[in-house]
Short mmCIF file of C-alpha atoms in Angstrom, two decimals:
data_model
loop_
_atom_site.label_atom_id
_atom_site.label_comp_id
_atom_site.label_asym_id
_atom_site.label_seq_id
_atom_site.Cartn_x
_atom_site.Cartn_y
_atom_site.Cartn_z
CA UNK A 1 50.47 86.44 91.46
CA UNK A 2 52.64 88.39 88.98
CA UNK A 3 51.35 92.06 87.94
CA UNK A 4 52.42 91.75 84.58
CA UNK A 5 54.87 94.31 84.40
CA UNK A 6 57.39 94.78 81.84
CA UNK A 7 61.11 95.93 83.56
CA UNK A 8 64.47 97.06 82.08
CA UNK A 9 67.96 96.20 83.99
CA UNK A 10 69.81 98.87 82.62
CA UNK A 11 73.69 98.00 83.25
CA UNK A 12 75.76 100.99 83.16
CA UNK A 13 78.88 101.66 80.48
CA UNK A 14 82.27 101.61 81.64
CA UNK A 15 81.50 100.50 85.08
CA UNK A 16 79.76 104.50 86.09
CA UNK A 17 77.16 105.16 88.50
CA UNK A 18 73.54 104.72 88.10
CA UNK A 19 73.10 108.44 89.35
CA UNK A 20 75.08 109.49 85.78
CA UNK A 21 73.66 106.34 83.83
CA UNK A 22 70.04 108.35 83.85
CA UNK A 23 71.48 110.61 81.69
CA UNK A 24 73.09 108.33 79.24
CA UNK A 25 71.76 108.57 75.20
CA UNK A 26 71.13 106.41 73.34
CA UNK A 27 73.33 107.27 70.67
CA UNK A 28 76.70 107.92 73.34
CA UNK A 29 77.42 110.39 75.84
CA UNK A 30 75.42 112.43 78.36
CA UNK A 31 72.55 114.60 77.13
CA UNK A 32 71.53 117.70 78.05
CA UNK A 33 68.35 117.88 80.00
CA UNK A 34 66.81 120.81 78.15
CA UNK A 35 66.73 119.24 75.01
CA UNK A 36 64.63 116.22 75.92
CA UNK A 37 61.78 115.81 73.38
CA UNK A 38 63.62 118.12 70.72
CA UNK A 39 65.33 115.71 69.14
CA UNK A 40 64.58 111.25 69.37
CA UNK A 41 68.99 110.62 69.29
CA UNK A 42 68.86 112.98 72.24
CA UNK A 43 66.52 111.09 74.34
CA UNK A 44 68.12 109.07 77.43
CA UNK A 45 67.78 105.41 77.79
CA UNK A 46 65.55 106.24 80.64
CA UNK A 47 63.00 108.14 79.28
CA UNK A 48 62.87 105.71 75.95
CA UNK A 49 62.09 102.94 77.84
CA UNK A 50 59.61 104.52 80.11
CA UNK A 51 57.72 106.20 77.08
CA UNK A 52 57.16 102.71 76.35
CA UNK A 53 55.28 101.68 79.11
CA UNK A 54 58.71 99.51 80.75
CA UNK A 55 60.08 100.31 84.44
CA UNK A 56 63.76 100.52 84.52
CA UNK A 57 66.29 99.76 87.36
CA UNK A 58 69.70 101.18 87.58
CA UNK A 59 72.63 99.97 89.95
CA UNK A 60 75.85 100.82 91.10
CA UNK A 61 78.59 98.01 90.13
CA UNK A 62 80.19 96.62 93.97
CA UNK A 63 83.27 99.28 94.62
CA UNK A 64 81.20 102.44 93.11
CA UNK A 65 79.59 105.39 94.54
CA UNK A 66 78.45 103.69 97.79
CA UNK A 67 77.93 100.32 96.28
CA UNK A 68 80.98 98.20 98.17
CA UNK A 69 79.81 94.98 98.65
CA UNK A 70 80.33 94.67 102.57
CA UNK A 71 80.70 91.53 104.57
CA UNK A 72 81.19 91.37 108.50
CA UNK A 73 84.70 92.48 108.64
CA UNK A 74 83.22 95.80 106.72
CA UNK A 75 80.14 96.66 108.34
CA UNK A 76 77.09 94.81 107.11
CA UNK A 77 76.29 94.43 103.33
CA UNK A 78 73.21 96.15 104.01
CA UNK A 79 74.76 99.01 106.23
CA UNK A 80 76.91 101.94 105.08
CA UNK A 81 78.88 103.09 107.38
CA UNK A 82 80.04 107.35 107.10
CA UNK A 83 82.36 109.06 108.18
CA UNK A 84 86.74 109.29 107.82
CA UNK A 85 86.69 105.88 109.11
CA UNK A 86 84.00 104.39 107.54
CA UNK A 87 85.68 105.37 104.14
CA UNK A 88 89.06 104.31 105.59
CA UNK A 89 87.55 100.71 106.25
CA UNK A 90 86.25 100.81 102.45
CA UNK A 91 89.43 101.74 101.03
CA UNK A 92 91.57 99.00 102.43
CA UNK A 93 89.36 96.31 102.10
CA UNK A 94 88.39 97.01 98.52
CA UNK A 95 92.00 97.49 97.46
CA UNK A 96 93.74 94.66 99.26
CA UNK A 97 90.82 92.11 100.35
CA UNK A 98 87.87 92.54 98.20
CA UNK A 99 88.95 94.01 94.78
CA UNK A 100 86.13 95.40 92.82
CA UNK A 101 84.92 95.47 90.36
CA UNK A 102 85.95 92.70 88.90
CA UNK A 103 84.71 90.77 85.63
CA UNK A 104 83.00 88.22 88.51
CA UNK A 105 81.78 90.58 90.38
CA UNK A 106 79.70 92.67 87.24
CA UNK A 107 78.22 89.32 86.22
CA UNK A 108 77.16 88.69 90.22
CA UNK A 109 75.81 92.52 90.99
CA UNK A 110 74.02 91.69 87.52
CA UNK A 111 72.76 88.52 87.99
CA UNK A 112 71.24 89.61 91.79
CA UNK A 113 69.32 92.73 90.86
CA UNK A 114 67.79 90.58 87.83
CA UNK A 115 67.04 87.42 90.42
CA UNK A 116 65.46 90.57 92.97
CA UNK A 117 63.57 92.14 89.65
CA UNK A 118 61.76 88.59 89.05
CA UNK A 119 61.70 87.11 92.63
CA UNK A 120 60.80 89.50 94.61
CA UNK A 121 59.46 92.94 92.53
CA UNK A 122 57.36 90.27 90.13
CA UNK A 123 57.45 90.81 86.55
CA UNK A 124 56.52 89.11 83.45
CA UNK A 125 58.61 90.76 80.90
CA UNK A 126 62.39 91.70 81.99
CA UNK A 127 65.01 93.11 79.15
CA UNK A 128 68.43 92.92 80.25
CA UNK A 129 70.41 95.82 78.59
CA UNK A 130 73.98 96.41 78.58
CA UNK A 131 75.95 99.12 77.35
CA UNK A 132 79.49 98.31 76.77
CA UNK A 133 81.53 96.62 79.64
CA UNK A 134 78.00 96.77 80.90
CA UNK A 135 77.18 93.87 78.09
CA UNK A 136 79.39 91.65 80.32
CA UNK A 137 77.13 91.93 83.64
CA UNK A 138 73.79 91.60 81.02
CA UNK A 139 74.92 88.61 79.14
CA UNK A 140 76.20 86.71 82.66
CA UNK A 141 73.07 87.40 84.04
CA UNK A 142 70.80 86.56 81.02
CA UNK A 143 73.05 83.36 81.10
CA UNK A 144 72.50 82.37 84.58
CA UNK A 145 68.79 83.38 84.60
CA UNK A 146 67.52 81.19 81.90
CA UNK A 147 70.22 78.09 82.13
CA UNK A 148 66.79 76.02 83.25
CA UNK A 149 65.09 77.55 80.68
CA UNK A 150 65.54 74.67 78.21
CA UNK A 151 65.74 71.70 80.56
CA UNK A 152 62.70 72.08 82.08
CA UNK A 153 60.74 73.23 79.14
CA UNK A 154 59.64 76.05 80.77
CA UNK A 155 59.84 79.97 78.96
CA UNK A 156 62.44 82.23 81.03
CA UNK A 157 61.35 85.55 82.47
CA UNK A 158 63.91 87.21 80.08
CA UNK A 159 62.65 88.50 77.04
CA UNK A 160 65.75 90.19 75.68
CA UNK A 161 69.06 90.34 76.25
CA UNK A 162 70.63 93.46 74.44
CA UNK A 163 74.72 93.59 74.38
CA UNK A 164 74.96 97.67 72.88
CA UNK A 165 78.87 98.27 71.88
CA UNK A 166 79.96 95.93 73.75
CA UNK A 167 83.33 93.17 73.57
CA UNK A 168 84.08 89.89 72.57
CA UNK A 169 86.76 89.74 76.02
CA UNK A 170 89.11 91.86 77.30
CA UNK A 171 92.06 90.46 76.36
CA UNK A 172 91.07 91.30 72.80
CA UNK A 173 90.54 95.02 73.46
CA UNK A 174 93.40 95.68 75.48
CA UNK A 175 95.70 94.06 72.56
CA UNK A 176 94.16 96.94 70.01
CA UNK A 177 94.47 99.82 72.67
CA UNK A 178 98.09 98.78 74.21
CA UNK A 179 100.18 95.93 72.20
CA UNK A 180 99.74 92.16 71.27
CA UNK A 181 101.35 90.95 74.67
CA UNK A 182 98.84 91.75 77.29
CA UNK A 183 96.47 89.33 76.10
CA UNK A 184 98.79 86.93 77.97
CA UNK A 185 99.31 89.70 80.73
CA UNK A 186 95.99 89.79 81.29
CA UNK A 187 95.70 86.19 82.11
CA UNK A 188 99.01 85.84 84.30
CA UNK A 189 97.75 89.17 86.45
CA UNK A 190 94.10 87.96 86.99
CA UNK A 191 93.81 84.30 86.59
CA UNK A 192 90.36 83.96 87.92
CA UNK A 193 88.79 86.88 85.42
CA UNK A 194 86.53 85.57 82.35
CA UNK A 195 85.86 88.23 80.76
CA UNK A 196 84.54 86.12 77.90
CA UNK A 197 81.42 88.34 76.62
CA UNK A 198 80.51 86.35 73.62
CA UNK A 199 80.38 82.70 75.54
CA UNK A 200 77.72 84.29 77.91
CA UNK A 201 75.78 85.79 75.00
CA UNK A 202 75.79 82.56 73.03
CA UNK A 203 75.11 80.70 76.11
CA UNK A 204 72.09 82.96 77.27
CA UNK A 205 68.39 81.20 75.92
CA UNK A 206 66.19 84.01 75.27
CA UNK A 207 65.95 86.30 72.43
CA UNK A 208 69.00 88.41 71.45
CA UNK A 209 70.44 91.80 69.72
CA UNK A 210 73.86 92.83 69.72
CA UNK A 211 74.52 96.35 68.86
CA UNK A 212 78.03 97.42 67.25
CA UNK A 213 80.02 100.41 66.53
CA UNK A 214 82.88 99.64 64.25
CA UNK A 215 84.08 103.28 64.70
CA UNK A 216 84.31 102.67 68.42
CA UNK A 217 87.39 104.94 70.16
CA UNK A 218 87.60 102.22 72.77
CA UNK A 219 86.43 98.63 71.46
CA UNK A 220 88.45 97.80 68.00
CA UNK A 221 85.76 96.27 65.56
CA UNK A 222 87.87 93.55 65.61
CA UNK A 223 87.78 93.16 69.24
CA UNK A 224 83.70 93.66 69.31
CA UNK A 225 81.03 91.20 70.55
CA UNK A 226 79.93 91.14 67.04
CA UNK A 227 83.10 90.33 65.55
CA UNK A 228 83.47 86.99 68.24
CA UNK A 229 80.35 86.11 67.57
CA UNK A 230 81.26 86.04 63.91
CA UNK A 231 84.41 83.98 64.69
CA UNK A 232 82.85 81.42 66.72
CA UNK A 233 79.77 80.54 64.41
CA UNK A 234 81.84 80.52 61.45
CA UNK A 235 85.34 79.35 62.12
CA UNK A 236 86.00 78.06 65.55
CA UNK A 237 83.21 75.78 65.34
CA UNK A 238 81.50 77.84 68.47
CA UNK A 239 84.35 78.02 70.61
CA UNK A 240 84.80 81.83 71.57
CA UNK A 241 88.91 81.18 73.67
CA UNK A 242 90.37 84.07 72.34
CA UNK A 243 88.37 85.05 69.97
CA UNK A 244 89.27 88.72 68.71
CA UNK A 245 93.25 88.50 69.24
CA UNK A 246 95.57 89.98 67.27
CA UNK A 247 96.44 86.38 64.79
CA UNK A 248 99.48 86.73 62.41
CA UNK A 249 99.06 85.46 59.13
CA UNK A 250 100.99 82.51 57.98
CA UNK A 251 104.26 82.54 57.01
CA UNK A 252 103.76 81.96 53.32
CA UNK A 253 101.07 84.98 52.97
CA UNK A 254 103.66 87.08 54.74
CA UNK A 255 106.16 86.34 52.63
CA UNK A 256 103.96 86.98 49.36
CA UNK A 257 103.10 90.54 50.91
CA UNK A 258 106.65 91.77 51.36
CA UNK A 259 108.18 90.66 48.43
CA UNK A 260 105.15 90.97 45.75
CA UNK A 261 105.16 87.40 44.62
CA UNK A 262 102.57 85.38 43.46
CA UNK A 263 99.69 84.40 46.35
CA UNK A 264 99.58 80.77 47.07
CA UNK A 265 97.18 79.09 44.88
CA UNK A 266 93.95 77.38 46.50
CA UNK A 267 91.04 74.91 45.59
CA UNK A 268 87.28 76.93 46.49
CA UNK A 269 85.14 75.69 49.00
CA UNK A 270 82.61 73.29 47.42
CA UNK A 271 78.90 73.98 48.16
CA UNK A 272 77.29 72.06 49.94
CA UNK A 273 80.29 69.78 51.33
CA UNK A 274 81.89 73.05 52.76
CA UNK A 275 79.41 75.19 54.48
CA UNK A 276 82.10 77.31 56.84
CA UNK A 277 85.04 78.75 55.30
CA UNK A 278 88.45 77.45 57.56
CA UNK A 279 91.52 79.31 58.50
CA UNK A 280 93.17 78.94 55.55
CA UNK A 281 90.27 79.78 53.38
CA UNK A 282 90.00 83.02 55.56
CA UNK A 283 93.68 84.19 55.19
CA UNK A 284 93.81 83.77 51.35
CA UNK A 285 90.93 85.78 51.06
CA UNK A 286 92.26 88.22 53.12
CA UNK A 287 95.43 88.42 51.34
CA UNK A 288 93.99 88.46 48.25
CA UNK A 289 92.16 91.55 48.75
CA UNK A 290 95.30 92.80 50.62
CA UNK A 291 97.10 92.67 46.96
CA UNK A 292 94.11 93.66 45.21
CA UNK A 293 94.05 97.04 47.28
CA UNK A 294 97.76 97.62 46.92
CA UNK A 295 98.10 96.86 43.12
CA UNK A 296 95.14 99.50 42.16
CA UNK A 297 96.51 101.78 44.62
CA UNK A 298 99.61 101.43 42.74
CA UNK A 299 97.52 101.69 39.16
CA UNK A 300 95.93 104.63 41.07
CA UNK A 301 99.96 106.53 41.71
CA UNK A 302 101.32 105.80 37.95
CA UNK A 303 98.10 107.75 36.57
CA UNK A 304 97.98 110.58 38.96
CA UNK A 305 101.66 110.94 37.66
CA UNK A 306 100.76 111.09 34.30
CA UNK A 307 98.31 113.95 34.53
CA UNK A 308 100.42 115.58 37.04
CA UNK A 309 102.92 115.56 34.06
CA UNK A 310 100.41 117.73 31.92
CA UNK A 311 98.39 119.29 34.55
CA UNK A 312 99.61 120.35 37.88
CA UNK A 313 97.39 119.71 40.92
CA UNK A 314 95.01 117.89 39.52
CA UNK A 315 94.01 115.29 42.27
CA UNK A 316 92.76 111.49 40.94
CA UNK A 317 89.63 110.17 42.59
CA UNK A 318 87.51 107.52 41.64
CA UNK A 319 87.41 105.94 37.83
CA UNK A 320 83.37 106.38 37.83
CA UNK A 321 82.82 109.42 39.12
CA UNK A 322 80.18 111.77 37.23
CA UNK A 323 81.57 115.16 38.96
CA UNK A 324 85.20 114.16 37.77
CA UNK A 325 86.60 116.72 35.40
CA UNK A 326 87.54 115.97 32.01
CA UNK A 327 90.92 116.02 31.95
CA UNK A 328 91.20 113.25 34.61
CA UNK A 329 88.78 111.36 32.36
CA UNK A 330 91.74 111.79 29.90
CA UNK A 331 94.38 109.55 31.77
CA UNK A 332 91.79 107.21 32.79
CA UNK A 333 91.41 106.63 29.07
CA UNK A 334 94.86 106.43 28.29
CA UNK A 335 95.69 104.37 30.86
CA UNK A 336 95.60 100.30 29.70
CA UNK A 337 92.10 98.22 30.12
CA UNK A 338 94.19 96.46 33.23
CA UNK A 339 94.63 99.19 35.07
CA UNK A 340 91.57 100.25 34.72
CA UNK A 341 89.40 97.36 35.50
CA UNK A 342 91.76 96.57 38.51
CA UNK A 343 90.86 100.50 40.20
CA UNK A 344 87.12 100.31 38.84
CA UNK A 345 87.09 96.67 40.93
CA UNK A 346 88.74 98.16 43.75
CA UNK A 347 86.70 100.95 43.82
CA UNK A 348 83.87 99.20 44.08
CA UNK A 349 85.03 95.89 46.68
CA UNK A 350 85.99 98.72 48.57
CA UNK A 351 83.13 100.36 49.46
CA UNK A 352 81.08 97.18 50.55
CA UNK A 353 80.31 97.07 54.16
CA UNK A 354 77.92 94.06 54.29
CA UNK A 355 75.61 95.83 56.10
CA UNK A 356 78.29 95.33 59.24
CA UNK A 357 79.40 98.72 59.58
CA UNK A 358 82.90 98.48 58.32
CA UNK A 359 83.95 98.64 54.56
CA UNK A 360 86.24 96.11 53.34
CA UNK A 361 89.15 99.03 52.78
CA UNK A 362 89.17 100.37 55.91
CA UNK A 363 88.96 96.64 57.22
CA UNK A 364 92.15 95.36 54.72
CA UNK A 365 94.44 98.69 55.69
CA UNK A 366 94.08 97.52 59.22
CA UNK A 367 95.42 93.96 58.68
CA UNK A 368 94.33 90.33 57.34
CA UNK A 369 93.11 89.67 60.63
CA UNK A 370 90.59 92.39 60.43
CA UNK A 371 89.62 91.85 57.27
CA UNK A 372 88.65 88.17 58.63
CA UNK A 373 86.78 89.54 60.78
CA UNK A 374 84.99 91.31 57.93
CA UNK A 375 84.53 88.69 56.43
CA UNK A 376 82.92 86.34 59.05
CA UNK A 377 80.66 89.75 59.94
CA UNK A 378 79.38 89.35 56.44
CA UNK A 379 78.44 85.39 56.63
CA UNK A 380 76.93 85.82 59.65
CA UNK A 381 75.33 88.73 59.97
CA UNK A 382 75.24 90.09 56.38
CA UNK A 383 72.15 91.26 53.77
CA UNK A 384 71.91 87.41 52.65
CA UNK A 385 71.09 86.43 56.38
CA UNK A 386 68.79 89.86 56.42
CA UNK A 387 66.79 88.64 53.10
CA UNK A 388 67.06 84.93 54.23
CA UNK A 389 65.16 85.79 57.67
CA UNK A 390 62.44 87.66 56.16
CA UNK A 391 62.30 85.02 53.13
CA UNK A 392 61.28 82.65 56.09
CA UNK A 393 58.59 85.06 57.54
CA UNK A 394 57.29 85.92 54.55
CA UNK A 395 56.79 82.14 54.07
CA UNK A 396 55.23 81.46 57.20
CA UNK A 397 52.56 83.89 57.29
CA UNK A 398 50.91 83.11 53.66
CA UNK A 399 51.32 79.29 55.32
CA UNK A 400 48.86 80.86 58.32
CA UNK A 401 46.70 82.82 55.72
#
């Protein structure tokens, strides 16, 4: 008989070792151990899951610390063996016979210590949580441990899977980090790899939250587990291949962009016949914002000219500004209603962020595939869905009262 004890599977960021993942914030980083209870951001994932009554289990990925995997040619999986040749025997095997880690073997080390949690240790409530590549091992093994969740009727052990600044694949981030042509690469050099994050966490039957960072050094927003998710529930019709690639627009929006002419016109999606935007749909809006940015950014350069023409380092801001100073007030109002209107709407499209993170200017200086990715953040994970969600429970508890 069960105990009823609630467990964490904590899977460690960029494949470290449990001994440093004990450490790791929850915000980012390592924390100092003196300033534990000073400050909640500086708390470890450790201690905030064990303030809340949950035991937590931390592992080292096959080929860290002494975590190698082991078969009979290498010892015993259960046997480490010390010494110069011990390490020797390690070294050769894990670099020419037994690779890891791979994206396989994360999902495998993941999926075991989960099975052992539940099997064997006996728990009722398990949280798989996994911080960045880490989200790769959680989802596989949230995906493998309640695949006979649904068939049989029967509620899975897993009560949450939690993907925290994670990917969408690999392919994807390497293509932001080091060029458009080793998302191929990747696939020629390791053919049996799926690194493909946001199938697993689609796939996996239990309840979900996907953390994101769109200011991530490493993972591109574009290239996030959010931003795949996005793609594959609003244009790809689920499918997550290559999801989060670099995609060049069309050949008529590129055109339009270099040589200023007109955008290609386009019918708008009827409501309720078209309830996902397509491709096409998702460009023009992209490039429409695109030339939106770059013609009040243009309206933006003729009146900082003018005032610089009267007064000398005077720099233009924003059109609504309260703390702007009178005199750039002045070529605001001598500017034409156009120009005008055009920064004023800028100013403002701007800004929004959708409650996704990123605003839409950063997203369109970036590209139109980013700012598709924007804008499939916002449909699917935006304030509408936020209000929508709560609409619903606010529905079905006066239905109970």
């Amino acid at each position: 008989e069960r105990s009823g004890r609630k467990a964490v599977l904590y899977c460690n960021p960029n494949a470290g070792l449990s001994e440093v993942a004990t450490g790791m914030g929850l915000t980012s980083g390592n924390i100092d151990g003196n300033a534990e209870g000073k400050d909640p951001s500086q708390r470890s994932w450790t201690t905030y899951y064990t303030e809340h009554g949950y035991d937590i289990y931390l592992f080292n990925y096959a080929g860290y610390g002494r975590s190698y995997g082991g078969n009979s040619w290498n010892e015993s999986a259960s046997e480490f063996a010390p010494g110069f040749v011990g390490a020797m025997k390690r070294i050769i095997f894990n670099t020419f016979i037994g690779f890891t880690p791979s994206s396989e073997s994360l999902k495998a080390d993941a999926t075991a210590v989960a099975a052992h949690i539940v099997e064997n240790i006996g728990v009722d409530q398990l949280i798989i949580h996994g911080e960045s590549i880490g989200g790769m091992g959680a989802a596989g093994a949230a995906r493998a441990l309640t695949a006979g969740s649904t068939a049989t009727g029967r509620s899975s052990t897993v009560s949450l899977l939690v993907c925290d600044r994670t990917f969408c694949n690999l392919n994807a981030v390497a293509q932001r980090l080091v060029g458009s042509w080793t998302g191929n690469a990747i696939n020629l050099l390791t053919p049996t790899w799926s690194t493909d994050v946001a199938h697993d966490f689609l796939a996996a039957r239990c309840p979900k939250v996907v953390a994101n960072d769109a200011s991530d050094e490493i993972i591109h927003d574009h290239s996030s587990l959010k931003s795949g998710i996005s793609f594959a529930k609003e244009l790809t019709k689920g499918s997550t291949n290559n999801v989060g690639w670099i995609m060049k627009p069309p050949l008529q929006y590129r055109l339009a962009d270099l040589t200023s002419q007109a955008l290609p016109t386009k019918n708008p999606p009827t409501w309720p016949a078209d309830k996902h935007i397509s491709f096409d749909e998702s460009f023009h809006f992209a490039a429409c914002a695109r030339r939106l940015g770059k013609l009040a950014t243009a309206a933006k350069k003729q009146a900082a000219e003018a005032l610089s023409d009267d007064e000398e380092g005077i720099e233009l801001s924003y059109l609504s500004d309260e703390s702007s100073n009178k005199s750039t007030r002045g070529v605001f109002a001598q500017s034409n209603n156009t120009s005008s209107a055009l920064i004023q709407m800028w100013t403002k499209l701007s800004c929004c962020d959708g409650l996704c993170g990123s605003p839409l200017g950063a997203s369109v200086k970036e590209g139109m595939d980013v700012s598709i990715s924007w804008l499939t953040s916002v449909l699917i994970f935006g304030s509408h869905v936020l209000a929508g969600n709560a609409e619903k429970r606010l529905k079905k508890n006066q239905a109970i009262n």
